[in-house]
Coordinates of C-alpha atoms in Angstrom, one line a residue:
M1 CA 21.1 109.3 10.6
N2 CA 22.4 112.8 11.0
R3 CA 22.1 112.4 14.9
E4 CA 24.2 109.2 14.5
R5 CA 26.9 111.1 12.5
R6 CA 27.1 114.0 15.0
K7 CA 27.5 111.3 17.9
L8 CA 30.3 109.7 16.1
A9 CA 32.0 113.0 15.2
K10 CA 31.8 114.0 18.9
Q11 CA 33.5 110.7 20.0
E12 CA 36.2 111.1 17.4
K13 CA 36.9 114.5 18.6
S14 CA 37.1 113.3 22.3
Y15 CA 39.5 110.5 21.3
T16 CA 41.7 113.1 19.5
K17 CA 41.8 115.3 22.6
Q18 CA 42.7 112.3 24.8
I19 CA 45.6 111.4 22.5
V20 CA 46.9 114.9 22.3
A21 CA 46.7 115.2 26.0
A22 CA 48.5 112.1 26.5
G23 CA 51.2 112.9 24.2
T24 CA 51.6 116.3 26.0
C25 CA 52.0 114.6 29.3
L26 CA 54.5 112.1 27.9
F27 CA 56.7 114.8 26.3
A28 CA 56.5 116.9 29.5
L29 CA 57.5 113.9 31.5
L30 CA 60.5 113.0 29.2
F31 CA 61.6 116.7 28.9
L32 CA 61.2 117.8 32.5
M33 CA 62.4 114.6 34.3
P34 CA 66.1 115.5 33.8
L35 CA 65.5 118.9 35.2
L36 CA 63.9 117.5 38.2
L37 CA 66.5 115.0 38.7
Y38 CA 69.4 117.4 38.2
G39 CA 68.3 120.6 40.0
G40 CA 66.8 122.3 37.0
E41 CA 70.2 123.4 35.4
E42 CA 70.0 124.0 31.5
P43 CA 72.0 121.6 29.4
S44 CA 75.4 122.9 28.4
P45 CA 75.5 124.3 24.9
E46 CA 77.4 122.9 22.2
T47 CA 81.0 124.3 21.9
P48 CA 81.0 127.0 19.2
E49 CA 83.0 126.6 16.2
P50 CA 86.1 128.9 16.0
T51 CA 86.5 131.3 13.1
G52 CA 89.7 129.6 12.0
S53 CA 90.0 126.6 9.9
L54 CA 90.4 124.0 12.6
P55 CA 87.3 122.0 14.1
L56 CA 86.7 122.1 17.7
D57 CA 86.9 119.0 19.9
R58 CA 83.2 118.2 20.6
V59 CA 83.5 117.3 24.1
V60 CA 81.3 118.4 27.0
V61 CA 83.6 120.0 29.4
T62 CA 82.8 119.5 33.0
P63 CA 85.0 121.9 35.3
G64 CA 87.0 120.0 37.9
G65 CA 88.0 116.5 36.7
A66 CA 88.0 113.6 39.1
V67 CA 91.8 113.7 39.2
D68 CA 93.0 117.1 38.3
G69 CA 90.2 118.9 40.0
T70 CA 91.3 117.4 43.5
T71 CA 95.0 118.2 42.9
T72 CA 96.3 121.6 44.1
V73 CA 99.3 123.3 42.4
R74 CA 101.0 126.3 44.0
V75 CA 102.3 128.6 41.3
S76 CA 104.7 131.4 42.1
L77 CA 103.9 134.3 40.0
G78 CA 106.9 136.5 41.1
E79 CA 107.5 139.2 43.6
G80 CA 106.3 136.9 46.5
E81 CA 102.8 136.1 45.0
I82 CA 101.9 132.5 45.3
L83 CA 98.6 131.4 43.7
S84 CA 97.0 127.9 44.5
L85 CA 95.0 126.4 41.6
P86 CA 93.4 123.2 40.9
M87 CA 95.6 121.2 38.5
D88 CA 93.1 121.4 35.7
K89 CA 93.0 125.3 35.9
Y90 CA 96.6 125.5 36.1
L91 CA 97.1 123.2 33.1
W92 CA 94.7 125.4 30.9
R93 CA 97.0 128.4 31.6
V94 CA 100.1 126.4 30.7
V95 CA 98.7 124.9 27.5
A96 CA 97.2 128.3 26.5
A97 CA 100.8 129.8 26.8
E98 CA 102.6 126.9 25.4
M99 CA 100.9 125.8 22.2
P100 CA 98.8 127.6 19.6
A101 CA 95.1 127.1 20.3
S102 CA 94.6 126.7 16.7
F103 CA 96.4 123.3 16.6
E104 CA 94.5 120.0 16.3
P105 CA 92.7 118.8 19.4
E106 CA 94.8 115.6 19.7
A107 CA 97.9 117.7 19.6
L108 CA 96.6 120.0 22.5
K109 CA 95.8 116.8 24.4
A110 CA 99.5 115.6 23.9
Q111 CA 100.6 119.0 25.2
T112 CA 98.4 118.8 28.1
V113 CA 99.7 115.5 29.1
A114 CA 103.3 116.5 28.8
A115 CA 102.5 119.6 30.8
R116 CA 100.8 117.6 33.5
T117 CA 103.7 115.2 33.7
Y118 CA 106.1 118.0 33.9
T119 CA 104.2 119.6 36.7
L120 CA 103.9 116.3 38.7
V121 CA 107.8 115.8 38.6
K122 CA 108.2 119.5 39.8
M123 CA 105.7 118.9 42.6
E124 CA 107.7 115.9 43.9
G125 CA 110.9 117.9 43.8
H126 CA 112.0 121.1 45.4
S127 CA 113.4 124.2 43.6
A128 CA 115.5 126.9 45.2
N129 CA 114.0 129.2 42.8
H130 CA 110.6 129.0 44.3
P131 CA 110.8 127.1 47.7
E132 CA 107.2 128.0 48.7
A133 CA 105.7 127.0 45.4
D134 CA 105.6 123.7 43.3
V135 CA 106.1 125.7 40.1
C136 CA 106.7 129.2 38.8
S137 CA 105.6 131.2 35.7
D138 CA 109.3 131.7 34.7
I139 CA 110.0 129.9 31.5
T140 CA 113.8 129.7 32.1
C141 CA 112.9 127.6 35.2
C142 CA 109.3 125.9 34.7
Q143 CA 106.6 126.1 32.0
A144 CA 105.0 129.1 30.3
Y145 CA 101.9 130.7 32.0
I146 CA 99.2 133.0 31.0
D147 CA 96.1 134.1 32.7
P148 CA 92.6 133.7 31.1
E149 CA 92.2 137.5 30.7
T150 CA 95.6 138.1 28.9
A151 CA 94.8 134.9 26.7
A152 CA 91.4 136.3 25.8
D153 CA 92.9 139.7 24.6
R154 CA 95.5 137.8 22.5
W155 CA 93.0 135.5 20.9
G156 CA 90.4 138.3 20.2
S157 CA 87.2 137.2 18.4
Q158 CA 88.4 133.6 18.8
A159 CA 88.6 133.7 22.6
E160 CA 85.5 131.9 23.5
A161 CA 86.2 129.0 20.9
Y162 CA 89.9 128.6 21.7
S163 CA 89.2 128.8 25.6
A164 CA 86.6 126.0 25.1
K165 CA 89.0 124.0 23.0
I166 CA 91.8 124.0 25.5
A167 CA 89.4 123.3 28.3
A168 CA 88.2 120.2 26.4
A169 CA 92.0 119.1 26.0
V170 CA 92.4 119.3 29.7
A171 CA 89.2 117.6 30.5
G172 CA 89.7 115.0 27.9
T173 CA 93.0 113.8 29.5
D174 CA 92.1 114.1 33.1
G175 CA 94.9 112.8 35.2
M176 CA 96.6 111.1 32.2
T177 CA 100.4 111.2 32.6
A178 CA 103.4 110.1 30.6
L179 CA 105.1 107.2 32.6
Y180 CA 108.3 105.2 32.3
E181 CA 108.5 102.2 34.5
G182 CA 105.6 103.5 36.5
A183 CA 107.0 107.0 37.2
P184 CA 106.3 110.3 35.5
I185 CA 109.0 111.2 32.9
Q186 CA 111.0 114.4 32.3
A187 CA 108.5 115.4 29.6
V188 CA 110.5 118.1 27.9
F189 CA 109.2 119.6 24.7
F190 CA 110.2 122.2 22.2
S191 CA 108.7 124.0 19.1
S192 CA 109.8 122.4 15.9
A193 CA 112.5 120.0 14.7
A194 CA 114.5 119.8 11.4
G195 CA 113.3 116.2 10.6
R196 CA 114.4 114.4 13.8
T197 CA 114.5 115.1 17.3
V198 CA 117.9 115.0 19.4
D199 CA 118.9 112.4 21.8
A200 CA 119.0 113.9 25.3
V201 CA 122.6 112.8 26.0
E202 CA 123.8 114.9 23.1
V203 CA 122.3 118.0 24.5
W204 CA 122.6 117.6 28.4
G205 CA 125.1 114.8 28.6
N206 CA 122.6 112.4 30.4
E207 CA 121.4 109.1 28.9
V208 CA 117.7 109.1 29.2
P209 CA 116.0 106.0 27.6
Y210 CA 112.8 107.6 26.6
L211 CA 114.5 110.7 25.1
S212 CA 116.1 109.3 22.1
S213 CA 116.2 110.6 18.7
V214 CA 113.1 110.0 16.5
E215 CA 111.7 111.3 13.1
S216 CA 109.5 114.3 13.3
P217 CA 107.2 114.9 10.3
E218 CA 106.8 118.7 10.4
G219 CA 108.3 120.9 7.5
E220 CA 108.3 124.5 6.3
E221 CA 104.7 124.3 5.1
D222 CA 103.7 123.7 8.8
V223 CA 105.9 126.0 10.8
P224 CA 106.2 129.9 10.6
N225 CA 109.8 130.8 10.2
Y226 CA 110.9 127.3 9.9
H227 CA 114.0 128.6 8.1
T228 CA 115.8 131.7 9.5
T229 CA 119.1 133.4 9.1
V230 CA 121.1 135.5 11.3
T231 CA 124.0 137.6 10.3
V232 CA 126.6 138.9 12.6
S233 CA 129.3 141.4 11.6
L234 CA 132.9 140.3 11.7
E235 CA 133.6 142.9 14.4
E236 CA 130.8 141.6 16.7
F237 CA 131.7 137.9 16.0
R238 CA 135.3 138.7 17.1
N239 CA 134.2 140.6 20.1
Q240 CA 131.8 137.8 21.4
M241 CA 134.6 135.1 20.8
A242 CA 137.3 137.2 22.5
E243 CA 135.1 137.6 25.6
Q244 CA 134.1 133.9 25.9
F245 CA 136.9 132.1 24.1
P246 CA 140.0 134.3 24.0
Q247 CA 142.1 131.3 22.9
A248 CA 140.4 131.2 19.5
D249 CA 142.6 132.3 16.5
L250 CA 140.4 134.5 14.2
S251 CA 143.2 135.7 12.1
G252 CA 143.2 135.1 8.3
E253 CA 140.2 134.7 5.9
P254 CA 136.7 134.4 7.8
G255 CA 135.8 131.4 5.7
G256 CA 138.7 129.5 7.3
W257 CA 137.6 130.1 10.8
F258 CA 135.2 127.2 11.0
A259 CA 136.1 123.5 10.6
N260 CA 135.4 119.9 11.5
T261 CA 131.7 120.2 12.0
V262 CA 130.2 117.2 13.8
L263 CA 126.4 116.6 13.6
N264 CA 124.1 115.2 16.3
S265 CA 121.3 112.7 15.9
G266 CA 118.9 115.4 14.8
G267 CA 121.0 116.7 12.0
G268 CA 122.1 119.7 14.1
V269 CA 125.5 121.0 15.0
S270 CA 127.0 118.8 17.9
T271 CA 130.5 120.5 17.8
V272 CA 132.4 122.7 15.3
E273 CA 135.8 124.1 15.6
V274 CA 136.0 127.9 15.6
G275 CA 139.4 129.5 15.2
G276 CA 140.8 126.1 16.4
V277 CA 138.5 125.8 19.5
P278 CA 135.9 123.0 19.6
L279 CA 132.5 124.4 20.6
R280 CA 129.1 123.0 21.0
G281 CA 126.3 123.9 18.7
S282 CA 124.3 125.0 21.7
E283 CA 127.1 127.4 22.8
L284 CA 127.1 129.3 19.4
R285 CA 123.1 129.1 19.5
G286 CA 123.1 130.9 22.9
M287 CA 125.9 133.5 22.1
F288 CA 124.2 134.5 18.7
H289 CA 120.5 133.9 19.8
L290 CA 119.9 131.3 17.0
R291 CA 116.3 129.7 17.1
S292 CA 118.0 126.2 17.1
S293 CA 121.5 124.3 17.0
N294 CA 120.5 123.0 13.5
F295 CA 122.4 125.4 11.3
T296 CA 125.0 125.7 8.7
V297 CA 127.4 128.6 8.9
S298 CA 129.2 130.8 6.1
A299 CA 131.5 133.6 6.5
G300 CA 133.0 136.6 4.4
A301 CA 133.5 140.1 4.3
E302 CA 129.8 140.9 5.0
G303 CA 130.0 138.8 8.2
V304 CA 129.2 135.5 9.7
T305 CA 125.7 134.1 8.5
F306 CA 123.8 131.3 10.3
S307 CA 121.3 129.5 8.4
V308 CA 118.9 128.0 11.0
T309 CA 116.2 125.2 10.7
G310 CA 113.4 124.7 13.4
Y311 CA 113.1 126.2 17.0
G312 CA 114.1 124.9 20.3
H313 CA 116.6 122.4 22.0
G314 CA 115.3 119.5 19.9
V315 CA 114.7 117.1 22.8
G316 CA 111.4 115.2 23.6
L317 CA 108.1 116.3 22.0
S318 CA 108.0 118.6 19.1
Q319 CA 104.9 120.8 19.2
Y320 CA 104.7 121.3 15.5
G321 CA 105.4 117.7 14.9
A322 CA 102.8 116.7 17.3
N323 CA 100.3 118.8 15.2
A324 CA 101.3 117.2 11.9
L325 CA 100.9 113.8 13.5
A326 CA 97.4 114.7 14.7
R327 CA 96.4 115.7 11.3
Q328 CA 97.6 112.3 10.1
G329 CA 95.0 110.9 12.6
L330 CA 97.1 109.9 15.6
A331 CA 95.4 110.0 18.9
Y332 CA 97.3 111.9 21.7
Q333 CA 98.6 108.8 23.4
D334 CA 100.2 107.6 20.1
I335 CA 101.8 111.1 19.7
L336 CA 103.3 110.9 23.2
K337 CA 104.5 107.4 22.5
W338 CA 106.1 108.5 19.2
Y339 CA 108.2 111.1 20.9
Y340 CA 108.8 109.5 24.4
S341 CA 110.2 106.0 23.5
G342 CA 108.9 103.2 25.6
I343 CA 106.5 105.1 27.8
E344 CA 102.9 104.2 28.9
V345 CA 100.1 106.8 29.4
G346 CA 98.0 106.4 32.6
V347 CA 96.9 108.0 36.0
Y348 CA 99.8 108.3 38.3
Q349 CA 99.1 107.6 41.9
R350 CA 101.1 110.2 43.9
G351 CA 102.5 109.1 47.4
E352 CA 101.5 111.0 50.4

């Protein structure tokens, strides 16, 4: 009897070893097969969470998209230096410079598509400012630009997370372009609006069907320095006006210098008479370095005070508005269609 029990015990032990061995082989096969098939590379780690309050876009980023990675952009960095970059690497530098990396992932994607579209239009044209390059790093001519090292210094402890977040926005929109009637649009953008964007014709004099005035949802709880004031002494104001508009009559009480204000579609100043001379709101904005043309003005013995709302020219995509829409759950395609009326979002096939 004892001999039979010992025999059964040995058989059970043998069966257990076989099961364990088979399980081990199966695990090894399942775990190691991807490494054998893909050259033994370790899987990409999950993108880390930033220390800020916004979550990261959980997208596995593959360097060099099928479209962006095969498109080369020549960038003029000034003083004769030309840098050739794949589109995806160039867009990373633009988005990192143009929009806060703390913004919602869908807002960053919308900014990326706008930047890509803007770049494609530049690539199909020619600029006397940089004849040997497609674009430049001068914001008065093209888009903002920042190299990764400078961006990392600016972001500090959040550099790794923010870098990955912007890379995800670029990779997640590979090749996507804002199109009107099949062609890339003039994808202009600005920082923040005062409730509505402005129709392009009111700023630049050209009627552009997709750059019409639309509501924009950002407010003072969203935008730093949403409301600002600029006060200019009476002497400085007179000097500036005398230099540029000597025909203006600035005699009498300062409160009577301003009259007949006409507002534009975004609620900003289209025109206002100053000393009897009609001026555009954009002219006063430039003269006195105002953040936008959406302002009211008061004048007295203490000087001329401009009370300003928002930041930028007001046409096209509002960056803070895009972030507000993203928080409401809109995808980047819908954000773009919100600000650029009648467009489609797709891959643009460039001609040779």
